Short mmCIF file of C-alpha atoms in Angstrom, two decimals:
data_model
loop_
_atom_site.label_atom_id
_atom_site.label_comp_id
_atom_site.label_asym_id
_atom_site.label_seq_id
_atom_site.Cartn_x
_atom_site.Cartn_y
_atom_site.Cartn_z
CA MET T 1 -54.19 -16.70 16.13
CA GLY T 2 -56.74 -16.61 18.45
CA ALA T 3 -57.39 -15.40 21.99
CA GLY T 4 -56.78 -18.03 24.45
CA ARG T 5 -54.94 -20.59 22.43
CA PHE T 6 -51.37 -21.38 23.37
CA MET T 7 -48.72 -20.11 21.06
CA LEU T 8 -46.85 -23.62 20.27
CA HIS T 9 -43.07 -23.58 20.24
CA THR T 10 -41.99 -25.40 17.75
CA PRO T 11 -38.64 -27.37 18.71
CA GLU T 12 -36.90 -28.46 15.55
CA ALA T 13 -35.85 -25.38 13.59
CA SER T 14 -36.85 -24.97 9.91
CA GLY T 15 -33.67 -25.01 7.35
CA THR T 16 -32.44 -27.44 4.73
CA ILE T 17 -30.81 -30.23 5.64
CA VAL T 18 -26.91 -30.09 5.23
CA ASN T 19 -23.86 -32.57 6.41
CA ASP T 20 -20.15 -31.81 5.69
CA ALA T 21 -20.39 -33.00 1.97
CA SER T 22 -23.05 -30.14 1.68
CA VAL T 23 -22.10 -27.39 -0.68
CA LEU T 24 -22.60 -23.90 0.34
CA ALA T 25 -22.65 -21.66 -2.75
CA TRP T 26 -23.91 -17.87 -3.65
CA ASP T 27 -23.42 -15.34 -6.66
CA GLN T 28 -21.81 -12.20 -7.20
CA TYR T 29 -23.02 -9.76 -9.81
CA ASP T 30 -20.57 -7.49 -9.59
CA LEU T 31 -17.35 -8.46 -8.86
CA THR T 32 -15.61 -4.66 -8.65
CA ASP T 33 -13.79 -4.45 -5.53
CA VAL T 34 -14.55 -7.69 -4.03
CA SER T 35 -11.36 -9.29 -2.89
CA GLY T 36 -13.02 -12.35 -0.94
CA PHE T 37 -16.13 -13.17 1.38
CA TYR T 38 -16.90 -14.03 4.84
CA ILE T 39 -19.19 -16.54 5.95
CA THR T 40 -20.55 -16.14 9.34
CA ILE T 41 -22.64 -18.52 11.11
CA ASP T 42 -25.30 -17.53 13.90
CA GLY T 43 -24.13 -14.12 13.91
CA GLY T 44 -20.35 -15.09 15.18
CA ALA T 45 -17.21 -13.90 13.96
CA ASP T 46 -16.30 -13.85 10.52
CA ILE T 47 -14.80 -16.78 8.76
CA ASP T 48 -12.67 -15.50 5.74
CA VAL T 49 -12.65 -17.97 3.04
CA GLY T 50 -11.52 -15.84 0.52
CA LEU T 51 -12.32 -16.46 -3.21
CA PRO T 52 -13.60 -19.99 -3.21
CA ASN T 53 -13.96 -22.02 -6.36
CA PRO T 54 -15.10 -18.91 -8.67
CA THR T 55 -17.16 -20.29 -11.43
CA GLY T 56 -18.98 -18.49 -14.56
CA SER T 57 -19.52 -14.78 -14.94
CA ASN T 58 -22.20 -12.03 -14.59
CA PRO T 59 -22.68 -13.82 -12.08
CA THR T 60 -19.62 -15.60 -10.94
CA THR T 61 -20.80 -18.58 -7.97
CA TYR T 62 -18.69 -19.47 -5.37
CA SER T 63 -18.64 -22.23 -3.15
CA VAL T 64 -17.32 -23.95 0.00
CA THR T 65 -18.17 -26.98 1.72
CA ILE T 66 -20.20 -27.08 5.20
CA GLY T 67 -17.30 -29.38 6.45
CA SER T 68 -14.88 -26.79 5.99
CA LEU T 69 -16.66 -24.19 8.32
CA GLY T 70 -16.76 -26.53 11.44
CA MET T 71 -20.32 -26.03 12.17
CA SER T 72 -21.63 -28.19 15.00
CA ASN T 73 -24.49 -30.37 14.52
CA GLY T 74 -28.32 -28.70 14.59
CA PRO T 75 -29.80 -25.74 13.18
CA HIS T 76 -27.73 -23.04 12.13
CA GLU T 77 -28.29 -19.11 10.38
CA LEU T 78 -25.76 -18.52 7.40
CA VAL T 79 -25.09 -15.29 5.56
CA VAL T 80 -22.11 -14.11 3.47
CA ALA T 81 -20.55 -10.79 2.54
CA ALA T 82 -17.93 -9.69 0.40
CA TYR T 83 -15.01 -7.48 1.24
CA ASN T 84 -12.73 -5.53 -0.82
CA ALA T 85 -8.86 -5.09 -0.35
CA GLU T 86 -8.77 -2.78 2.94
CA GLY T 87 -11.38 -5.40 4.34
CA THR T 88 -14.45 -3.46 3.86
CA LYS T 89 -17.57 -5.34 4.14
CA SER T 90 -20.39 -5.45 1.86
CA ALA T 91 -23.95 -6.00 3.29
CA ASN T 92 -24.81 -9.15 4.07
CA SER T 93 -26.78 -11.83 2.10
CA THR T 94 -30.07 -12.72 2.83
CA THR T 95 -29.92 -15.57 5.25
CA LEU T 96 -29.80 -19.25 4.99
CA ASP T 97 -31.44 -21.27 7.53
CA VAL T 98 -29.91 -25.13 7.73
CA ILE T 99 -29.80 -28.07 9.91
CA LYS T 100 -26.76 -30.12 10.25
CA VAL T 101 -26.60 -33.55 10.47
CA MET C 1 -2.63 16.52 -14.08
CA LYS C 2 -0.71 17.25 -11.00
CA TYR C 3 -2.45 15.83 -7.33
CA ILE C 4 0.31 17.91 -5.37
CA ALA C 5 -1.58 20.91 -4.90
CA SER C 6 -4.21 19.40 -3.14
CA LEU C 7 -1.71 17.45 -1.13
CA LEU C 8 0.12 20.24 0.01
CA LEU C 9 -3.02 22.31 0.76
CA LEU C 10 -3.91 18.75 3.00
CA ALA C 11 -0.61 18.73 5.09
CA VAL C 12 -1.73 22.39 5.82
CA LEU C 13 -5.49 21.81 6.79
CA LEU C 14 -5.30 18.52 8.11
CA PRO C 15 -2.88 17.35 10.63
CA ALA C 16 -4.93 13.62 10.52
CA GLY C 17 -7.15 14.96 13.42
CA LEU C 18 -4.25 15.41 16.06
CA GLN C 19 -5.24 19.27 15.89
CA ALA C 20 -8.35 18.47 17.74
CA GLN C 21 -6.21 17.36 20.40
CA ALA C 22 -5.91 19.75 23.68
CA CYS C 23 -2.58 20.64 24.45
CA THR C 24 -1.41 19.57 27.78
CA SER C 25 1.91 21.75 27.41
CA THR C 26 2.92 24.84 24.94
CA LEU C 27 6.41 25.73 23.89
CA SER C 28 7.36 28.93 22.95
CA ALA C 29 9.92 29.33 20.14
CA GLY C 30 13.45 28.54 21.00
CA ALA C 31 12.27 26.05 23.46
CA ASN C 32 14.16 22.51 24.37
CA ILE C 33 11.69 19.80 22.90
CA GLY C 34 14.17 17.49 24.22
CA THR C 35 13.12 18.46 27.79
CA ALA C 36 9.47 18.39 27.09
CA LEU C 37 9.94 15.37 25.97
CA ASP C 38 12.01 14.06 29.16
CA GLY C 39 9.38 15.20 31.38
CA ALA C 40 6.31 13.66 29.19
CA SER C 41 3.70 11.16 30.13
CA ALA C 42 1.34 8.88 28.43
CA GLY C 43 -1.18 10.98 26.55
CA ASN C 44 0.73 14.26 26.82
CA VAL C 45 0.38 16.90 23.50
CA ILE C 46 3.46 18.99 23.54
CA CYS C 47 2.31 22.08 21.18
CA LEU C 48 4.66 24.24 19.76
CA ASN C 49 3.75 27.71 19.02
CA ASN C 50 5.14 29.39 15.85
CA GLY C 51 8.81 29.99 15.60
CA SER C 52 11.85 27.84 15.77
CA TYR C 53 13.68 25.32 17.88
CA SER C 54 16.79 23.30 17.86
CA GLY C 55 16.32 19.58 16.95
CA PHE C 56 16.93 16.95 19.55
CA ASP C 57 18.85 13.95 19.88
CA LYS C 58 16.95 11.78 22.34
CA GLY C 59 15.85 8.35 22.88
CA GLY C 60 14.71 5.90 25.57
CA TYR C 61 11.44 6.81 25.88
CA SER C 62 8.74 4.54 26.62
CA PHE C 63 5.10 5.58 27.10
CA ALA C 64 1.72 3.37 27.52
CA SER C 65 0.16 5.63 24.81
CA ASN C 66 1.13 8.37 22.23
CA VAL C 67 2.78 11.09 23.18
CA THR C 68 2.41 13.47 20.14
CA VAL C 69 4.47 16.90 19.63
CA ARG C 70 2.82 19.04 17.28
CA SER C 71 2.78 22.54 16.17
CA THR C 72 -0.03 24.44 17.64
CA ASN C 73 -0.81 25.87 14.29
CA ALA C 74 -0.08 23.59 11.34
CA LEU C 75 3.44 24.04 10.10
CA GLY C 76 3.91 26.86 12.39
CA ALA C 77 6.70 25.47 14.17
CA THR C 78 10.49 24.98 12.58
CA LEU C 79 13.54 22.37 13.55
CA THR C 80 16.46 23.96 12.41
CA THR C 81 18.62 21.06 13.30
CA GLU C 82 18.08 17.53 13.07
CA ALA C 83 15.61 15.57 14.97
CA ARG C 84 17.50 12.67 16.06
CA LEU C 85 15.20 9.71 18.42
CA TYR C 86 16.75 6.43 19.27
CA ARG C 87 14.89 3.47 21.65
CA SER C 88 11.55 4.71 21.75
CA ASN C 89 7.87 4.24 21.39
CA HIS C 90 4.86 5.76 20.96
CA ILE C 91 5.68 8.86 19.93
CA ILE C 92 3.74 11.30 17.22
CA PHE C 93 5.81 14.24 15.48
CA SER C 94 3.10 16.14 13.34
CA GLY C 95 2.69 19.43 11.77
CA ILE C 96 6.29 20.42 12.00
CA ASN C 97 8.95 21.75 9.40
CA PHE C 98 11.93 19.34 9.70
CA ASP C 99 14.31 21.69 7.89
CA ASP C 100 17.36 19.49 8.75
CA GLY C 101 15.58 16.44 8.73
CA VAL C 102 15.13 13.35 10.90
CA LEU C 103 16.89 10.33 11.88
CA LEU C 104 14.98 7.10 13.55
CA SER C 105 17.72 5.09 14.37
CA ASP C 106 18.68 2.78 17.48
CA PHE C 107 22.25 2.95 16.65
CA SER C 108 22.94 -0.68 16.78
CA SER C 109 21.26 -0.97 20.69
CA SER C 110 18.54 -2.17 21.99
CA PRO C 111 15.34 -2.22 22.59
CA ALA C 112 14.03 -1.51 19.27
CA SER C 113 11.69 1.47 18.64
CA HIS C 114 8.25 0.82 17.76
CA HIS C 115 5.01 2.97 17.42
CA ILE C 116 6.92 5.86 16.16
CA GLU C 117 4.81 8.04 13.85
CA VAL C 118 6.01 11.23 11.35
CA ARG C 119 2.96 13.15 9.78
CA ASN C 120 1.72 15.72 8.02
CA SER C 121 5.37 17.50 8.16
CA VAL C 122 7.57 19.32 5.34
CA PHE C 123 10.81 18.33 4.60
CA ASP C 124 12.05 21.18 2.52
CA GLY C 125 15.49 20.21 1.41
CA SER C 126 15.92 17.88 3.92
CA GLN C 127 15.29 13.76 4.63
CA LEU C 128 14.11 11.36 7.10
CA ILE C 129 16.32 8.53 7.52
CA ILE C 130 15.03 4.79 9.15
CA ASN C 131 17.60 2.70 10.18
CA ALA C 132 15.48 -0.25 11.14
CA GLY C 133 18.35 -2.21 12.63
CA ASN C 134 16.50 -4.89 14.61
CA TRP C 135 12.99 -3.84 14.37
CA SER C 136 10.20 -6.19 13.86
CA SER C 137 6.68 -5.59 13.51
CA SER C 138 7.59 -1.59 14.38
CA ALA C 139 4.09 -0.19 13.37
CA VAL C 140 6.19 2.83 12.80
CA ILE C 141 4.37 5.08 10.15
CA ILE C 142 5.12 7.95 7.71
CA ASP C 143 2.03 9.75 6.56
CA GLY C 144 0.84 12.85 5.10
CA ASN C 145 4.26 14.86 4.50
CA THR C 146 5.70 16.76 2.09
CA PHE C 147 9.54 15.92 0.54
CA ILE C 148 10.64 18.63 -1.76
CA ASN C 149 13.79 20.04 -2.77
CA TYR C 150 16.61 17.57 -1.34
CA ASN C 151 19.90 17.05 -2.73
CA SER C 152 21.21 14.05 -1.49
CA THR C 153 24.65 13.76 -0.45
CA GLY C 154 24.64 10.33 1.50
CA PHE C 155 21.42 8.19 1.07
CA GLU C 156 19.62 8.92 -1.83
CA GLY C 157 16.61 8.94 -0.58
CA ARG C 158 14.23 11.71 0.32
CA ILE C 159 12.91 8.80 2.65
CA THR C 160 15.72 6.02 2.98
CA ILE C 161 14.96 2.83 4.82
CA THR C 162 17.66 1.03 5.94
CA ARG C 163 18.80 -2.09 8.43
CA ASP C 164 22.09 -1.78 9.99
CA PRO C 165 22.45 -4.24 11.70
CA SER C 166 20.20 -6.81 9.49
CA ALA C 167 18.58 -8.27 12.70
CA GLY C 168 14.98 -7.93 12.33
CA THR C 169 12.07 -9.69 10.63
CA ASN C 170 9.38 -7.73 9.09
CA ALA C 171 10.30 -4.43 10.27
CA GLY C 172 6.25 -2.96 10.11
CA ILE C 173 7.03 0.16 8.43
CA THR C 174 4.26 2.09 6.27
CA VAL C 175 5.30 5.03 4.16
CA SER C 176 1.47 6.55 3.05
CA ASN C 177 0.00 9.41 1.46
CA ASN C 178 3.32 11.54 1.26
CA SER C 179 4.05 13.76 -1.66
CA PHE C 180 7.33 13.64 -3.16
CA SER C 181 8.37 16.45 -5.87
CA VAL C 182 9.84 20.12 -6.90
CA GLY C 183 12.99 19.73 -7.44
CA GLY C 184 16.06 18.16 -5.88
CA CYS C 185 18.73 15.58 -6.70
CA SER C 186 17.68 12.68 -4.90
CA ASP C 187 15.35 9.68 -5.30
CA GLY C 188 11.73 9.72 -3.45
CA ILE C 189 12.16 6.66 -1.66
CA GLN C 190 15.24 4.19 -1.22
CA LEU C 191 15.00 0.96 0.27
CA THR C 192 18.31 -0.54 1.00
CA GLY C 193 20.60 -2.50 3.36
CA GLY C 194 18.38 -5.94 2.99
CA ILE C 195 15.19 -3.99 4.73
CA ASN C 196 12.16 -5.98 4.70
CA GLY C 197 8.63 -5.51 5.62
CA VAL C 198 8.13 -2.21 4.32
CA THR C 199 4.68 -0.91 2.87
CA ILE C 200 4.80 1.95 0.26
CA GLY C 201 0.84 3.30 0.18
CA PRO C 202 -1.46 3.94 -0.45
CA GLY C 203 -1.70 7.64 -1.61
CA ASN C 204 1.98 8.26 -1.82
CA GLN C 205 2.58 10.78 -5.01
CA PHE C 206 5.90 10.85 -7.14
CA ILE C 207 5.68 13.76 -9.38
CA ASP C 208 8.14 15.66 -11.72
CA LEU C 209 11.04 14.10 -10.08
CA ILE C 210 13.49 14.51 -13.28
CA GLN C 211 17.17 13.53 -13.46
CA GLY C 212 18.34 16.21 -15.55
CA GLY C 213 21.70 17.42 -15.00
CA CYS C 214 21.75 15.96 -11.14
CA GLY C 215 24.71 13.86 -9.97
CA PRO C 216 22.84 11.28 -7.65
CA HIS C 217 20.47 9.19 -8.89
CA VAL C 218 16.87 10.67 -9.10
CA ASP C 219 14.26 7.94 -9.01
CA ALA C 220 10.36 7.76 -7.72
CA LEU C 221 11.65 4.61 -5.93
CA GLN C 222 14.85 2.80 -5.53
CA ILE C 223 15.19 -0.59 -4.40
CA VAL C 224 18.61 -1.83 -3.48
CA GLU C 225 18.76 -5.25 -1.92
CA ALA C 226 15.40 -5.75 0.02
CA ASN C 227 12.75 -7.96 0.34
CA THR C 228 8.98 -8.39 1.26
CA ILE C 229 7.94 -5.25 0.12
CA THR C 230 4.51 -4.37 -0.87
CA ILE C 231 4.04 -1.15 -3.12
CA THR C 232 0.19 -0.49 -3.57
CA GLY C 233 -2.25 2.10 -4.46
CA ASN C 234 0.55 5.27 -5.35
CA TYR C 235 0.35 7.77 -7.92
CA PHE C 236 3.99 8.09 -10.19
CA GLU C 237 3.84 11.15 -12.95
CA ASN C 238 6.63 12.50 -15.29
CA CYS C 239 9.40 11.27 -13.61
CA THR C 240 12.72 9.86 -15.39
CA VAL C 241 12.41 6.73 -13.64
CA PHE C 242 9.48 5.20 -11.76
CA LEU C 243 11.37 2.14 -10.69
CA GLY C 244 14.96 1.69 -10.27
CA PHE C 245 15.36 -1.81 -9.85
CA TYR C 246 18.58 -1.92 -10.54
CA ASP C 247 19.98 -3.86 -7.70
CA GLY C 248 17.95 -6.50 -6.71
CA GLY C 249 15.19 -7.72 -4.26
CA ASP C 250 12.95 -10.33 -3.51
CA ASP C 251 9.45 -10.69 -2.57
CA VAL C 252 8.69 -7.32 -4.33
CA THR C 253 4.59 -6.71 -4.82
CA LEU C 254 3.44 -4.05 -6.87
CA THR C 255 -0.32 -3.62 -6.86
CA HIS C 256 -3.12 -0.94 -7.88
CA ASN C 257 -0.39 1.67 -9.01
CA ILE C 258 -0.53 4.37 -11.44
CA PHE C 259 2.52 5.21 -13.69
CA ASN C 260 1.14 7.93 -15.56
CA THR C 261 3.71 9.08 -18.44
CA GLY C 262 7.58 8.58 -17.92
CA ASN C 263 9.73 11.95 -18.56
CA GLY C 264 11.86 11.64 -21.53
CA THR C 265 12.26 8.33 -23.86
CA GLY C 266 14.65 6.64 -21.52
CA GLN C 267 13.72 3.33 -19.34
CA HIS C 268 11.49 4.56 -16.70
CA PHE C 269 11.14 0.80 -15.26
CA GLN C 270 14.54 -0.44 -14.79
CA MET C 271 14.23 -4.18 -13.22
CA GLY C 272 17.37 -6.35 -12.64
CA ALA C 273 17.99 -9.11 -10.27
CA MET C 274 14.59 -9.21 -9.11
CA ASP C 275 13.45 -12.48 -7.58
CA ASP C 276 9.74 -13.75 -6.87
CA LEU C 277 8.27 -10.17 -8.30
CA VAL C 278 4.62 -9.58 -8.29
CA PHE C 279 3.23 -6.89 -10.62
CA ASN C 280 -0.96 -7.00 -10.35
CA HIS C 281 -3.22 -4.71 -11.66
CA ASN C 282 -1.28 -1.76 -12.43
CA THR C 283 -1.97 1.15 -14.73
CA VAL C 284 0.70 1.86 -16.66
CA ILE C 285 0.82 4.83 -19.12
CA GLY C 286 3.47 6.10 -21.65
CA THR C 287 6.12 4.25 -20.16
CA ASN C 288 8.64 1.85 -21.01
CA THR C 289 10.33 -0.98 -18.86
CA SER C 290 13.54 -2.49 -18.94
CA ILE C 291 13.93 -5.99 -18.21
CA GLY C 292 17.25 -7.52 -17.18
CA THR C 293 20.26 -7.42 -14.96
CA LYS C 294 23.29 -5.57 -15.77
CA ASN C 295 27.07 -6.35 -14.87
CA ASP C 296 27.53 -3.90 -13.23
CA ASP C 297 24.71 -3.97 -10.90
CA PHE C 298 24.97 -4.48 -7.15
CA ASP C 299 23.80 -7.99 -7.73
CA ALA C 300 25.26 -8.46 -10.89
CA GLY C 301 25.28 -12.53 -11.02
CA ASP C 302 21.41 -12.68 -10.33
CA PRO C 303 19.42 -12.69 -13.02
CA ASN C 304 15.63 -11.99 -12.71
CA GLN C 305 13.31 -14.47 -12.08
CA ASP C 306 10.06 -16.19 -11.11
CA TRP C 307 7.86 -13.19 -12.10
CA ILE C 308 4.27 -12.72 -12.10
CA VAL C 309 2.83 -9.97 -14.03
CA LYS C 310 -0.75 -10.10 -14.88
CA ASN C 311 -4.04 -8.01 -14.99
CA ASN C 312 -2.21 -4.85 -16.12
CA LEU C 313 -3.28 -2.03 -18.13
CA LEU C 314 -0.43 -0.81 -20.44
CA GLN C 315 -1.53 1.79 -23.00
CA ASP C 316 1.51 3.45 -25.42
CA SER C 317 3.96 0.98 -23.09
CA GLU C 318 6.01 -2.03 -23.74
CA PHE C 319 8.32 -4.25 -22.31
CA THR C 320 12.04 -4.81 -23.23
CA ASP C 321 14.38 -7.57 -22.46
CA ALA C 322 17.62 -5.72 -22.24
CA GLY C 323 20.83 -5.76 -20.06
CA ASP C 324 23.79 -8.07 -19.77
CA HIS C 325 21.08 -10.53 -18.58
CA PRO C 326 18.01 -9.53 -20.50
CA GLY C 327 15.00 -10.71 -19.56
CA GLY C 328 14.67 -13.75 -16.86
CA THR C 329 13.54 -16.98 -16.03
CA ASN C 330 9.98 -18.44 -15.14
CA MET C 331 8.73 -15.29 -16.10
CA THR C 332 4.66 -15.23 -16.57
CA TYR C 333 3.04 -12.68 -18.31
CA ASP C 334 -0.62 -13.26 -18.56
CA HIS C 335 -3.84 -11.33 -19.31
CA ASN C 336 -2.40 -7.84 -19.29
CA MET C 337 -4.60 -5.15 -21.68
CA PHE C 338 -2.05 -3.25 -24.64
CA LYS C 339 -3.11 -0.93 -27.12
CA THR C 340 -2.15 -2.75 -29.80
CA MET C 341 -0.38 -6.32 -30.44
CA GLY C 342 3.03 -4.88 -31.54
CA GLU C 343 3.09 -3.92 -27.46
CA ALA C 344 1.98 -7.20 -26.57
CA ARG C 345 3.61 -10.06 -24.58
CA GLY C 346 2.40 -13.44 -22.95
CA THR C 347 -0.96 -15.13 -22.80
CA ASN C 348 -4.48 -14.19 -22.84
CA GLN C 349 -3.41 -10.72 -23.79
CA ILE C 350 -6.35 -7.86 -23.99
CA ILE C 351 -5.97 -5.50 -27.04
CA GLY C 352 -7.88 -2.10 -26.76
CA THR C 353 -7.44 1.23 -26.19
CA ALA C 354 -8.94 2.03 -22.49
CA THR C 355 -11.09 4.53 -21.40
CA PHE C 356 -11.46 6.27 -17.64
CA VAL C 357 -14.19 7.10 -15.37
CA GLY C 358 -12.29 10.41 -15.49
CA GLY C 359 -12.00 10.60 -19.07
CA ALA C 360 -9.08 11.34 -21.38
CA THR C 361 -6.99 13.21 -18.32
CA PRO C 362 -8.21 11.72 -14.79
CA THR C 363 -7.57 14.09 -11.97
CA THR C 364 -7.93 11.82 -9.03
CA SER C 365 -7.26 8.11 -8.73
CA ALA C 366 -10.61 7.09 -8.67
CA GLY C 367 -10.73 8.73 -12.15
CA TRP C 368 -8.21 6.12 -13.31
CA ARG C 369 -10.80 3.33 -12.82
CA LEU C 370 -11.87 1.94 -16.03
CA ALA C 371 -15.11 3.19 -17.31
CA GLY C 372 -18.28 0.92 -18.00
CA ALA C 373 -17.65 0.08 -21.20
CA SER C 374 -13.95 0.23 -21.67
CA VAL C 375 -12.33 -2.84 -22.92
CA GLY C 376 -10.77 -4.21 -19.91
CA LYS C 377 -13.80 -4.20 -18.07
CA ALA C 378 -13.84 -7.34 -15.83
CA ALA C 379 -10.85 -8.86 -18.05
CA GLY C 380 -8.58 -9.84 -15.50
CA ASP C 381 -7.80 -13.67 -14.73
CA ASP C 382 -9.91 -12.78 -11.31
CA ASN C 383 -12.69 -11.43 -13.10
CA ARG C 384 -11.92 -7.83 -12.16
CA ASP C 385 -10.84 -4.77 -14.37
CA VAL C 386 -7.37 -4.64 -15.33
CA GLY C 387 -5.36 -1.99 -14.53
CA THR C 388 -5.89 -0.03 -10.85
CA ASN C 389 -8.65 -0.86 -8.73
CA PHE C 390 -7.99 1.46 -6.07
CA PRO C 391 -9.39 3.42 -4.59
CA TYR C 392 -11.63 0.57 -3.34
CA GLY C 393 -15.32 1.08 -2.99
CA THR C 394 -17.59 -0.77 -1.15
CA PRO C 395 -18.63 -4.19 -2.80
CA THR C 396 -22.05 -5.10 -3.21
CA ALA C 397 -23.79 -7.84 -1.45
CA PRO C 398 -23.70 -11.54 -2.48
CA ALA C 399 -26.85 -13.34 -3.55
CA ASN C 400 -28.96 -16.46 -4.08
CA LEU C 401 -27.16 -18.13 -1.09
CA ARG C 402 -28.21 -21.79 -1.26
CA ILE C 403 -27.39 -25.56 -0.60
CA GLN C 404 -25.78 -26.49 -4.01
CA ASP C 405 -27.04 -29.22 -5.81
#
């Protein structure tokens, strides 16, 4: 951006358009010590989703519906982390930007 | 492989960080501990200099935060008579020799005790009895203690937990990181009297508890009519009876335990009148399991029923239906791993010889997890390794978070 030009704020956040029926999925390559998963929305409280709908192996894919997360309409940042039997969390996944409609 | 030496050393060296707490008062040998408790305030640390003290029979203490009673030097103080505490809360005992044992009981009165801890202490020839009569969610913790050489004359357990009157729900008692070994005619732990809401583990070790010529039962863990019990992350080795569940229990869950080679050729697990038992992700080596209720059992009219036995690793071990009411009804055996088809039962059996992270004779709990190339890796119905997965590591991060078409 050159000097003297305005930085334009974009009111519309970028992200995938989703609705309650959309399916949020992720892959887990190593299941060692995985007892479940937490999803966080916009850095808020952990939502414990357990081990939802596992399919396949190496990786095993897990999924939830967007509607099950109680998310308001608008732009949101989603991340998922695994936890072990003592509740110790893994590092977070990369962030997924969505816009709930 | 014996873990106990390291555990004893731990008891001496690591009183759970409590040694780091500064003493707010210090007693000399022979002083009255009960009087010191009478004068204590929330957060006080009462230190006991080396030497002998009488026990006490006290109660009615309620503190806003923990009052700690500990040896000035770990295990330097010895209580020569029984310590009895009733109707109290927020008291910790740590690093003490209890030569005549400890009794935690409210004697059928209220208020119920809660937030009591006994840590890093030694019971040599003595017993810890908890009567959780009307306790609910008590947050009572028994951790890091050593129990040796006890010959039972009443309650059979070196730790006995009972409930009289049977009034509370979910007692909320945790028994973790304790060592039970080295002689004595007694159980390791006995749960009785309809007690519920007890967690055994993680980190308890039951080693060399041998019946031999003893009159009283010598079982590592005995249940007599207990329910909602969790037994997880413990190590059992060379005991005549690892699990003496002769007399019934409901909703007992065993996960991630290691049973390493029963002593003798008898029945190392004796399971009768057990309802809603879950036996999941345990490692069982050289162990004979007898499943069935006997007519002389406490709950003789109740056959085993509604079991889920899955994801276990059994090597040189097998299940045998026996007793007057052999086996049980609605018993599910699934995704268990056996060394040979001759030992196998149930559905989705896995057959093979396991190899362990710690080699042929693992010396740590972590060593009992399956090696990378072992049969049984990720072979459970939950895609995890069969057998114990304890101690738990930190999972790897999920990948490829996406909206799926």
